Amino acid sequence: MKKILKLILSIFIIILLVVIGYLAYVFISYQRIEDNLPLDVESKGAPSSSISTETNYRIASNNIGFGAYQDTFSFFMDGGTESWAFSKEDVINNTTGLIENIKSLNPDFIILQEVDVDSTRSYHVDEAALMIDSLSKQYDDFSYTFACNYDSPFLMYPLTQPHGKSKAGLLTISTATITDSIRRSLPIDEGITKVLDLDRCYSKNRIPVDNGKELVIYNVHLSAYNKNPETSEYQLKMLNEDMLAEAESGNYVIAGGDMNKDLLGDSSKYFGVNGVSVNWAVAFPTELLDDEFTLVAPFDESNPVPTCRNADMPYCEEDFVLTLDGFIVSSNVEVVESNVLDLQFKYSDHNPVYMDFILK
């Protein structure tokens, strides 16, 4: 009996040491990517040196869901079952399917979020390289930047299929030359929750305008799973302050991406499915934006199409859907149209959105 008890105690101690060792690894390995990090600007061909005022341009945005969130996919952090994409082939199919549909919009600028470059969950497929290669077949000349949003240690949760190591970021593409780009670190929750929400950032990309000003495009992916609601406010306040400095200097400002806030205030009024149990889908706090800026929610009231679904189940009519993706523009940017490309969430839990605009 004593031998059995000693054996059980030894096993318990070994398990405890493994757990302690793993937690130590996670927190020792975790480190935030530095703020104001200059980004490399890459080019294909010879993109135009500037863009023009009083000219119609189009910008498209999409959170690609690390190539996993096809319509049959559900995610464990949303109450679903999956942690990885179903297969490497699905990752490639979803990534290429999205970029092919985005190309059909013929945008001048593209901003993409949750683009994996070396992650367990997406079978280490370099999705940024896939998209750049696909774009090269339609666009002869463009420049692009990649901002690493997070580079996380190996996450052992869920135990049935550990999420693993994730390296993902924000990909920004422009048919005109990006002259300068930096990565800005956003405020995040502190404590143990930071390893779940990972790091957060936005990229800030400068494009010359023929009147001597600049178009500053912010590629944004705000947090979704904050335990502290003040963190979301801090993120928006930081973004607003940065954008305001650019607008006050006379530059044109467009911020776009996955805001992780309900841009319609209450999307259930338009799409008919209530998300009372989805505690992250709060209304976008427009009061945190300066009067200089306008929030643009891609929406056609005659044919409303959501930009995002809750991934607690495979996509169906009962799924909670809403508008999370959109744009913020300064007063010297005229919005001509903004809408959603309805893909029925075939390749991602986010439909692509676009905005036509003119620099005044």
mmCIF file with all atom_site columns, C-alpha atoms in Angstrom, residues 97-285:
data_model
loop_
_atom_site.group_PDB
_atom_site.id
_atom_site.type_symbol
_atom_site.label_atom_id
_atom_site.label_alt_id
_atom_site.label_comp_id
_atom_site.label_asym_id
_atom_site.label_entity_id
_atom_site.label_seq_id
_atom_site.pdbx_PDB_ins_code
_atom_site.Cartn_x
_atom_site.Cartn_y
_atom_site.Cartn_z
_atom_site.occupancy
_atom_site.B_iso_or_equiv
_atom_site.pdbx_formal_charge
_atom_site.auth_seq_id
_atom_site.auth_comp_id
_atom_site.auth_asym_id
_atom_site.auth_atom_id
_atom_site.pdbx_PDB_model_num
ATOM 1   C CA . GLY A 1 97  ? -9.922  31.967 -52.071 1.00 0.00 ? 97  GLY A CA 1
ATOM 2   C CA . LEU A 1 98  ? -10.081 35.166 -50.078 1.00 0.00 ? 98  LEU A CA 1
ATOM 3   C CA . ILE A 1 99  ? -7.393  37.010 -51.975 1.00 0.00 ? 99  ILE A CA 1
ATOM 4   C CA . GLU A 1 100 ? -8.915  36.000 -55.319 1.00 0.00 ? 100 GLU A CA 1
ATOM 5   C CA . ASN A 1 101 ? -12.262 37.480 -54.230 1.00 0.00 ? 101 ASN A CA 1
ATOM 6   C CA . ILE A 1 102 ? -10.605 40.623 -52.874 1.00 0.00 ? 102 ILE A CA 1
ATOM 7   C CA . LYS A 1 103 ? -8.787  41.024 -56.206 1.00 0.00 ? 103 LYS A CA 1
ATOM 8   C CA . SER A 1 104 ? -12.175 40.985 -57.935 1.00 0.00 ? 104 SER A CA 1
ATOM 9   C CA . LEU A 1 105 ? -12.915 44.310 -56.194 1.00 0.00 ? 105 LEU A CA 1
ATOM 10  C CA . ASN A 1 106 ? -9.881  45.800 -57.969 1.00 0.00 ? 106 ASN A CA 1
ATOM 11  C CA . PRO A 1 107 ? -8.784  47.800 -54.903 1.00 0.00 ? 107 PRO A CA 1
ATOM 12  C CA . ASP A 1 108 ? -5.948  50.325 -54.869 1.00 0.00 ? 108 ASP A CA 1
ATOM 13  C CA . PHE A 1 109 ? -5.181  49.518 -51.224 1.00 0.00 ? 109 PHE A CA 1
ATOM 14  C CA . ILE A 1 110 ? -5.657  46.300 -49.244 1.00 0.00 ? 110 ILE A CA 1
ATOM 15  C CA . ILE A 1 111 ? -5.386  45.869 -45.476 1.00 0.00 ? 111 ILE A CA 1
ATOM 16  C CA . LEU A 1 112 ? -5.512  42.352 -44.013 1.00 0.00 ? 112 LEU A CA 1
ATOM 17  C CA . GLN A 1 113 ? -5.556  41.107 -40.437 1.00 0.00 ? 113 GLN A CA 1
ATOM 18  C CA . GLU A 1 114 ? -4.775  37.805 -38.716 1.00 0.00 ? 114 GLU A CA 1
ATOM 19  C CA . VAL A 1 115 ? -2.373  36.714 -41.432 1.00 0.00 ? 115 VAL A CA 1
ATOM 20  C CA . ASP A 1 116 ? -0.314  33.783 -40.145 1.00 0.00 ? 116 ASP A CA 1
ATOM 21  C CA . VAL A 1 117 ? 3.270   33.374 -41.285 1.00 0.00 ? 117 VAL A CA 1
ATOM 22  C CA . ASP A 1 118 ? 4.479   30.554 -39.006 1.00 0.00 ? 118 ASP A CA 1
ATOM 23  C CA . SER A 1 119 ? 1.823   29.116 -36.684 1.00 0.00 ? 119 SER A CA 1
ATOM 24  C CA . THR A 1 120 ? 0.903   25.684 -35.370 1.00 0.00 ? 120 THR A CA 1
ATOM 25  C CA . ARG A 1 121 ? -2.816  26.373 -35.913 1.00 0.00 ? 121 ARG A CA 1
ATOM 26  C CA . SER A 1 122 ? -2.311  26.975 -39.652 1.00 0.00 ? 122 SER A CA 1
ATOM 27  C CA . TYR A 1 123 ? 0.268   24.215 -40.264 1.00 0.00 ? 123 TYR A CA 1
ATOM 28  C CA . HIS A 1 124 ? 3.073   26.800 -40.609 1.00 0.00 ? 124 HIS A CA 1
ATOM 29  C CA . VAL A 1 125 ? 1.767   28.046 -43.964 1.00 0.00 ? 125 VAL A CA 1
ATOM 30  C CA . ASP A 1 126 ? 3.181   31.488 -44.843 1.00 0.00 ? 126 ASP A CA 1
ATOM 31  C CA . GLU A 1 127 ? -0.121  33.138 -45.734 1.00 0.00 ? 127 GLU A CA 1
ATOM 32  C CA . ALA A 1 128 ? 1.465   36.530 -46.405 1.00 0.00 ? 128 ALA A CA 1
ATOM 33  C CA . ALA A 1 129 ? 3.706   34.992 -49.078 1.00 0.00 ? 129 ALA A CA 1
ATOM 34  C CA . LEU A 1 130 ? 0.706   33.191 -50.601 1.00 0.00 ? 130 LEU A CA 1
ATOM 35  C CA . MET A 1 131 ? -1.213  36.436 -50.908 1.00 0.00 ? 131 MET A CA 1
ATOM 36  C CA . ILE A 1 132 ? 1.675   38.452 -52.299 1.00 0.00 ? 132 ILE A CA 1
ATOM 37  C CA . ASP A 1 133 ? 2.280   35.747 -54.902 1.00 0.00 ? 133 ASP A CA 1
ATOM 38  C CA . SER A 1 134 ? -1.395  35.808 -55.911 1.00 0.00 ? 134 SER A CA 1
ATOM 39  C CA . LEU A 1 135 ? -1.451  39.618 -56.099 1.00 0.00 ? 135 LEU A CA 1
ATOM 40  C CA . SER A 1 136 ? 1.607   39.563 -58.346 1.00 0.00 ? 136 SER A CA 1
ATOM 41  C CA . LYS A 1 137 ? -0.465  37.789 -60.995 1.00 0.00 ? 137 LYS A CA 1
ATOM 42  C CA . GLN A 1 138 ? -2.884  40.743 -61.245 1.00 0.00 ? 138 GLN A CA 1
ATOM 43  C CA . TYR A 1 139 ? -0.852  43.758 -60.145 1.00 0.00 ? 139 TYR A CA 1
ATOM 44  C CA . ASP A 1 140 ? 2.486   44.473 -61.800 1.00 0.00 ? 140 ASP A CA 1
ATOM 45  C CA . ASP A 1 141 ? 3.446   47.253 -59.406 1.00 0.00 ? 141 ASP A CA 1
ATOM 46  C CA . PHE A 1 142 ? 2.705   47.519 -55.683 1.00 0.00 ? 142 PHE A CA 1
ATOM 47  C CA . SER A 1 143 ? 4.390   47.969 -52.332 1.00 0.00 ? 143 SER A CA 1
ATOM 48  C CA . TYR A 1 144 ? 3.566   46.219 -49.080 1.00 0.00 ? 144 TYR A CA 1
ATOM 49  C CA . THR A 1 145 ? 4.420   45.968 -45.388 1.00 0.00 ? 145 THR A CA 1
ATOM 50  C CA . PHE A 1 146 ? 3.941   43.292 -42.761 1.00 0.00 ? 146 PHE A CA 1
ATOM 51  C CA . ALA A 1 147 ? 3.583   44.121 -39.060 1.00 0.00 ? 147 ALA A CA 1
ATOM 52  C CA . CYS A 1 148 ? 3.886   41.181 -36.675 1.00 0.00 ? 148 CYS A CA 1
ATOM 53  C CA . ASN A 1 149 ? 0.889   41.469 -34.386 1.00 0.00 ? 149 ASN A CA 1
ATOM 54  C CA . TYR A 1 150 ? 1.997   38.696 -32.070 1.00 0.00 ? 150 TYR A CA 1
ATOM 55  C CA . ASP A 1 151 ? 4.657   36.012 -31.804 1.00 0.00 ? 151 ASP A CA 1
ATOM 56  C CA . SER A 1 152 ? 3.410   33.884 -28.928 1.00 0.00 ? 152 SER A CA 1
ATOM 57  C CA . PRO A 1 153 ? 4.945   30.959 -27.041 1.00 0.00 ? 153 PRO A CA 1
ATOM 58  C CA . PHE A 1 154 ? 3.432   27.479 -27.386 1.00 0.00 ? 154 PHE A CA 1
ATOM 59  C CA . LEU A 1 155 ? -0.057  27.483 -25.842 1.00 0.00 ? 155 LEU A CA 1
ATOM 60  C CA . MET A 1 156 ? -0.986  24.041 -24.439 1.00 0.00 ? 156 MET A CA 1
ATOM 61  C CA . TYR A 1 157 ? -4.702  24.867 -24.342 1.00 0.00 ? 157 TYR A CA 1
ATOM 62  C CA . PRO A 1 158 ? -7.060  23.220 -25.202 1.00 0.00 ? 158 PRO A CA 1
ATOM 63  C CA . LEU A 1 159 ? -5.502  19.937 -24.117 1.00 0.00 ? 159 LEU A CA 1
ATOM 64  C CA . THR A 1 160 ? -7.278  17.955 -26.849 1.00 0.00 ? 160 THR A CA 1
ATOM 65  C CA . GLN A 1 161 ? -5.614  20.067 -29.555 1.00 0.00 ? 161 GLN A CA 1
ATOM 66  C CA . PRO A 1 162 ? -3.127  22.595 -28.146 1.00 0.00 ? 162 PRO A CA 1
ATOM 67  C CA . HIS A 1 163 ? -3.332  25.908 -29.990 1.00 0.00 ? 163 HIS A CA 1
ATOM 68  C CA . GLY A 1 164 ? 0.443   25.911 -30.156 1.00 0.00 ? 164 GLY A CA 1
ATOM 69  C CA . LYS A 1 165 ? 2.759   28.698 -31.230 1.00 0.00 ? 165 LYS A CA 1
ATOM 70  C CA . SER A 1 166 ? 1.316   31.603 -33.209 1.00 0.00 ? 166 SER A CA 1
ATOM 71  C CA . LYS A 1 167 ? 3.067   34.167 -35.353 1.00 0.00 ? 167 LYS A CA 1
ATOM 72  C CA . ALA A 1 168 ? 0.639   36.423 -37.186 1.00 0.00 ? 168 ALA A CA 1
ATOM 73  C CA . GLY A 1 169 ? 0.242   40.000 -38.280 1.00 0.00 ? 169 GLY A CA 1
ATOM 74  C CA . LEU A 1 170 ? -1.132  42.760 -40.468 1.00 0.00 ? 170 LEU A CA 1
ATOM 75  C CA . LEU A 1 171 ? -0.461  42.869 -44.205 1.00 0.00 ? 171 LEU A CA 1
ATOM 76  C CA . THR A 1 172 ? -0.848  46.216 -46.014 1.00 0.00 ? 172 THR A CA 1
ATOM 77  C CA . ILE A 1 173 ? -0.692  46.502 -49.805 1.00 0.00 ? 173 ILE A CA 1
ATOM 78  C CA . SER A 1 174 ? -0.659  49.693 -51.892 1.00 0.00 ? 174 SER A CA 1
ATOM 79  C CA . THR A 1 175 ? -0.499  50.256 -55.663 1.00 0.00 ? 175 THR A CA 1
ATOM 80  C CA . ALA A 1 176 ? 1.344   53.483 -54.807 1.00 0.00 ? 176 ALA A CA 1
ATOM 81  C CA . THR A 1 177 ? 4.644   53.668 -52.975 1.00 0.00 ? 177 THR A CA 1
ATOM 82  C CA . ILE A 1 178 ? 4.598   53.305 -49.205 1.00 0.00 ? 178 ILE A CA 1
ATOM 83  C CA . THR A 1 179 ? 7.443   55.578 -48.166 1.00 0.00 ? 179 THR A CA 1
ATOM 84  C CA . ASP A 1 180 ? 7.433   54.812 -44.442 1.00 0.00 ? 180 ASP A CA 1
ATOM 85  C CA . SER A 1 181 ? 5.746   52.374 -42.087 1.00 0.00 ? 181 SER A CA 1
ATOM 86  C CA . ILE A 1 182 ? 5.844   51.700 -38.360 1.00 0.00 ? 182 ILE A CA 1
ATOM 87  C CA . ARG A 1 183 ? 4.264   49.260 -35.934 1.00 0.00 ? 183 ARG A CA 1
ATOM 88  C CA . ARG A 1 184 ? 2.544   50.779 -32.885 1.00 0.00 ? 184 ARG A CA 1
ATOM 89  C CA . SER A 1 185 ? 1.923   48.588 -29.825 1.00 0.00 ? 185 SER A CA 1
ATOM 90  C CA . LEU A 1 186 ? -1.577  48.909 -28.382 1.00 0.00 ? 186 LEU A CA 1
ATOM 91  C CA . PRO A 1 187 ? -2.417  48.662 -24.668 1.00 0.00 ? 187 PRO A CA 1
ATOM 92  C CA . ILE A 1 188 ? -3.402  45.126 -23.614 1.00 0.00 ? 188 ILE A CA 1
ATOM 93  C CA . ASP A 1 189 ? -4.689  43.412 -20.472 1.00 0.00 ? 189 ASP A CA 1
ATOM 94  C CA . GLU A 1 190 ? -2.024  42.571 -17.940 1.00 0.00 ? 190 GLU A CA 1
ATOM 95  C CA . GLY A 1 191 ? -1.725  39.394 -15.894 1.00 0.00 ? 191 GLY A CA 1
ATOM 96  C CA . ILE A 1 192 ? -2.381  35.852 -17.089 1.00 0.00 ? 192 ILE A CA 1
ATOM 97  C CA . THR A 1 193 ? -4.995  36.920 -19.675 1.00 0.00 ? 193 THR A CA 1
ATOM 98  C CA . LYS A 1 194 ? -2.309  38.539 -21.826 1.00 0.00 ? 194 LYS A CA 1
ATOM 99  C CA . VAL A 1 195 ? -1.144  35.118 -23.051 1.00 0.00 ? 195 VAL A CA 1
ATOM 100 C CA . LEU A 1 196 ? -4.662  34.419 -24.352 1.00 0.00 ? 196 LEU A CA 1
ATOM 101 C CA . ASP A 1 197 ? -5.340  37.786 -25.990 1.00 0.00 ? 197 ASP A CA 1
ATOM 102 C CA . LEU A 1 198 ? -1.747  37.864 -27.211 1.00 0.00 ? 198 LEU A CA 1
ATOM 103 C CA . ASP A 1 199 ? -0.093  41.079 -28.361 1.00 0.00 ? 199 ASP A CA 1
ATOM 104 C CA . ARG A 1 200 ? -1.966  43.840 -30.197 1.00 0.00 ? 200 ARG A CA 1
ATOM 105 C CA . CYS A 1 201 ? -0.859  46.543 -32.615 1.00 0.00 ? 201 CYS A CA 1
ATOM 106 C CA . TYR A 1 202 ? -1.683  48.643 -35.625 1.00 0.00 ? 202 TYR A CA 1
ATOM 107 C CA . SER A 1 203 ? 0.534   49.537 -38.549 1.00 0.00 ? 203 SER A CA 1
ATOM 108 C CA . LYS A 1 204 ? 0.846   53.099 -39.842 1.00 0.00 ? 204 LYS A CA 1
ATOM 109 C CA . ASN A 1 205 ? 1.690   53.450 -43.530 1.00 0.00 ? 205 ASN A CA 1
ATOM 110 C CA . ARG A 1 206 ? 2.540   56.702 -45.357 1.00 0.00 ? 206 ARG A CA 1
ATOM 111 C CA . ILE A 1 207 ? 1.738   57.296 -49.026 1.00 0.00 ? 207 ILE A CA 1
ATOM 112 C CA . PRO A 1 208 ? 2.627   60.605 -50.750 1.00 0.00 ? 208 PRO A CA 1
ATOM 113 C CA . VAL A 1 209 ? -0.147  62.757 -52.278 1.00 0.00 ? 209 VAL A CA 1
ATOM 114 C CA . ASP A 1 210 ? 0.552   65.051 -55.233 1.00 0.00 ? 210 ASP A CA 1
ATOM 115 C CA . ASN A 1 211 ? -0.301  68.184 -53.174 1.00 0.00 ? 211 ASN A CA 1
ATOM 116 C CA . GLY A 1 212 ? 2.608   67.610 -50.785 1.00 0.00 ? 212 GLY A CA 1
ATOM 117 C CA . LYS A 1 213 ? 0.507   65.950 -48.073 1.00 0.00 ? 213 LYS A CA 1
ATOM 118 C CA . GLU A 1 214 ? 0.372   62.258 -47.178 1.00 0.00 ? 214 GLU A CA 1
ATOM 119 C CA . LEU A 1 215 ? -2.316  59.622 -46.981 1.00 0.00 ? 215 LEU A CA 1
ATOM 120 C CA . VAL A 1 216 ? -1.743  57.777 -43.713 1.00 0.00 ? 216 VAL A CA 1
ATOM 121 C CA . ILE A 1 217 ? -3.353  54.325 -43.692 1.00 0.00 ? 217 ILE A CA 1
ATOM 122 C CA . TYR A 1 218 ? -3.776  52.611 -40.331 1.00 0.00 ? 218 TYR A CA 1
ATOM 123 C CA . ASN A 1 219 ? -4.197  48.829 -40.483 1.00 0.00 ? 219 ASN A CA 1
ATOM 124 C CA . VAL A 1 220 ? -6.012  48.015 -37.240 1.00 0.00 ? 220 VAL A CA 1
ATOM 125 C CA . HIS A 1 221 ? -6.896  44.869 -35.295 1.00 0.00 ? 221 HIS A CA 1
ATOM 126 C CA . LEU A 1 222 ? -8.288  45.746 -31.870 1.00 0.00 ? 222 LEU A CA 1
ATOM 127 C CA . SER A 1 223 ? -8.704  43.259 -29.014 1.00 0.00 ? 223 SER A CA 1
ATOM 128 C CA . ALA A 1 224 ? -11.766 41.048 -28.647 1.00 0.00 ? 224 ALA A CA 1
ATOM 129 C CA . TYR A 1 225 ? -11.327 39.086 -25.421 1.00 0.00 ? 225 TYR A CA 1
ATOM 130 C CA . ASN A 1 226 ? -10.439 41.784 -22.891 1.00 0.00 ? 226 ASN A CA 1
ATOM 131 C CA . LYS A 1 227 ? -11.221 41.013 -19.268 1.00 0.00 ? 227 LYS A CA 1
ATOM 132 C CA . ASN A 1 228 ? -10.760 44.681 -18.446 1.00 0.00 ? 228 ASN A CA 1
ATOM 133 C CA . PRO A 1 229 ? -13.140 46.886 -20.500 1.00 0.00 ? 229 PRO A CA 1
ATOM 134 C CA . GLU A 1 230 ? -10.852 49.881 -19.950 1.00 0.00 ? 230 GLU A CA 1
ATOM 135 C CA . THR A 1 231 ? -8.244  48.233 -22.170 1.00 0.00 ? 231 THR A CA 1
ATOM 136 C CA . SER A 1 232 ? -10.501 48.673 -25.214 1.00 0.00 ? 232 SER A CA 1
ATOM 137 C CA . GLU A 1 233 ? -10.976 52.340 -24.347 1.00 0.00 ? 233 GLU A CA 1
ATOM 138 C CA . TYR A 1 234 ? -7.225  52.850 -23.961 1.00 0.00 ? 234 TYR A CA 1
ATOM 139 C CA . GLN A 1 235 ? -6.660  51.282 -27.396 1.00 0.00 ? 235 GLN A CA 1
ATOM 140 C CA . LEU A 1 236 ? -9.150  53.599 -29.103 1.00 0.00 ? 236 LEU A CA 1
ATOM 141 C CA . LYS A 1 237 ? -7.878  56.659 -27.260 1.00 0.00 ? 237 LYS A CA 1
ATOM 142 C CA . MET A 1 238 ? -4.337  55.912 -28.382 1.00 0.00 ? 238 MET A CA 1
ATOM 143 C CA . LEU A 1 239 ? -5.452  55.394 -31.987 1.00 0.00 ? 239 LEU A CA 1
ATOM 144 C CA . ASN A 1 240 ? -7.526  58.602 -31.925 1.00 0.00 ? 240 ASN A CA 1
ATOM 145 C CA . GLU A 1 241 ? -4.630  60.651 -30.553 1.00 0.00 ? 241 GLU A CA 1
ATOM 146 C CA . ASP A 1 242 ? -2.258  59.335 -33.203 1.00 0.00 ? 242 ASP A CA 1
ATOM 147 C CA . MET A 1 243 ? -4.722  59.954 -36.046 1.00 0.00 ? 243 MET A CA 1
ATOM 148 C CA . LEU A 1 244 ? -5.557  63.434 -34.757 1.00 0.00 ? 244 LEU A CA 1
ATOM 149 C CA . ALA A 1 245 ? -1.897  64.481 -34.846 1.00 0.00 ? 245 ALA A CA 1
ATOM 150 C CA . GLU A 1 246 ? -1.747  63.449 -38.527 1.00 0.00 ? 246 GLU A CA 1
ATOM 151 C CA . ALA A 1 247 ? -5.019  65.190 -39.413 1.00 0.00 ? 247 ALA A CA 1
ATOM 152 C CA . GLU A 1 248 ? -3.980  68.399 -37.665 1.00 0.00 ? 248 GLU A CA 1
ATOM 153 C CA . SER A 1 249 ? -0.791  68.443 -39.736 1.00 0.00 ? 249 SER A CA 1
ATOM 154 C CA . GLY A 1 250 ? -2.942  68.410 -42.869 1.00 0.00 ? 250 GLY A CA 1
ATOM 155 C CA . ASN A 1 251 ? -2.544  64.766 -43.819 1.00 0.00 ? 251 ASN A CA 1
ATOM 156 C CA . TYR A 1 252 ? -5.363  62.457 -44.938 1.00 0.00 ? 252 TYR A CA 1
ATOM 157 C CA . VAL A 1 253 ? -6.241  59.693 -42.484 1.00 0.00 ? 253 VAL A CA 1
ATOM 158 C CA . ILE A 1 254 ? -7.901  56.338 -43.106 1.00 0.00 ? 254 ILE A CA 1
ATOM 159 C CA . ALA A 1 255 ? -7.968  53.684 -40.383 1.00 0.00 ? 255 ALA A CA 1
ATOM 160 C CA . GLY A 1 256 ? -9.494  50.354 -41.270 1.00 0.00 ? 256 GLY A CA 1
ATOM 161 C CA . GLY A 1 257 ? -9.698  46.759 -40.222 1.00 0.00 ? 257 GLY A CA 1
ATOM 162 C CA . ASP A 1 258 ? -11.220 44.569 -37.543 1.00 0.00 ? 258 ASP A CA 1
ATOM 163 C CA . MET A 1 259 ? -12.443 46.926 -34.816 1.00 0.00 ? 259 MET A CA 1
ATOM 164 C CA . ASN A 1 260 ? -13.950 44.083 -32.723 1.00 0.00 ? 260 ASN A CA 1
ATOM 165 C CA . LYS A 1 261 ? -16.804 46.447 -31.841 1.00 0.00 ? 261 LYS A CA 1
ATOM 166 C CA . ASP A 1 262 ? -20.345 46.566 -33.227 1.00 0.00 ? 262 ASP A CA 1
ATOM 167 C CA . LEU A 1 263 ? -20.116 49.417 -35.718 1.00 0.00 ? 263 LEU A CA 1
ATOM 168 C CA . LEU A 1 264 ? -23.909 49.536 -36.100 1.00 0.00 ? 264 LEU A CA 1
ATOM 169 C CA . GLY A 1 265 ? -24.442 49.878 -32.361 1.00 0.00 ? 265 GLY A CA 1
ATOM 170 C CA . ASP A 1 266 ? -26.845 46.920 -32.276 1.00 0.00 ? 266 ASP A CA 1
ATOM 171 C CA . SER A 1 267 ? -26.485 44.722 -35.339 1.00 0.00 ? 267 SER A CA 1
ATOM 172 C CA . SER A 1 268 ? -29.396 42.511 -34.261 1.00 0.00 ? 268 SER A CA 1
ATOM 173 C CA . LYS A 1 269 ? -31.761 45.291 -35.385 1.00 0.00 ? 269 LYS A CA 1
ATOM 174 C CA . TYR A 1 270 ? -30.579 44.728 -38.952 1.00 0.00 ? 270 TYR A CA 1
ATOM 175 C CA . PHE A 1 271 ? -29.731 41.034 -39.055 1.00 0.00 ? 271 PHE A CA 1
ATOM 176 C CA . GLY A 1 272 ? -32.376 39.654 -36.701 1.00 0.00 ? 272 GLY A CA 1
ATOM 177 C CA . VAL A 1 273 ? -30.190 37.407 -34.541 1.00 0.00 ? 273 VAL A CA 1
ATOM 178 C CA . ASN A 1 274 ? -29.604 38.496 -30.958 1.00 0.00 ? 274 ASN A CA 1
ATOM 179 C CA . GLY A 1 275 ? -26.152 38.002 -29.472 1.00 0.00 ? 275 GLY A CA 1
ATOM 180 C CA . VAL A 1 276 ? -26.913 38.560 -25.790 1.00 0.00 ? 276 VAL A CA 1
ATOM 181 C CA . SER A 1 277 ? -24.438 35.818 -24.825 1.00 0.00 ? 277 SER A CA 1
ATOM 182 C CA . VAL A 1 278 ? -21.658 37.308 -26.964 1.00 0.00 ? 278 VAL A CA 1
ATOM 183 C CA . ASN A 1 279 ? -20.164 39.592 -24.339 1.00 0.00 ? 279 ASN A CA 1
ATOM 184 C CA . TRP A 1 280 ? -17.393 40.967 -26.575 1.00 0.00 ? 280 TRP A CA 1
ATOM 185 C CA . ALA A 1 281 ? -19.769 42.400 -29.184 1.00 0.00 ? 281 ALA A CA 1
ATOM 186 C CA . VAL A 1 282 ? -20.260 45.806 -27.577 1.00 0.00 ? 282 VAL A CA 1
ATOM 187 C CA . ALA A 1 283 ? -21.210 48.955 -29.488 1.00 0.00 ? 283 ALA A CA 1
ATOM 188 C CA . PHE A 1 284 ? -18.342 51.004 -30.912 1.00 0.00 ? 284 PHE A CA 1
ATOM 189 C CA . PRO A 1 285 ? -17.835 53.978 -28.542 1.00 0.00 ? 285 PRO A CA 1
#
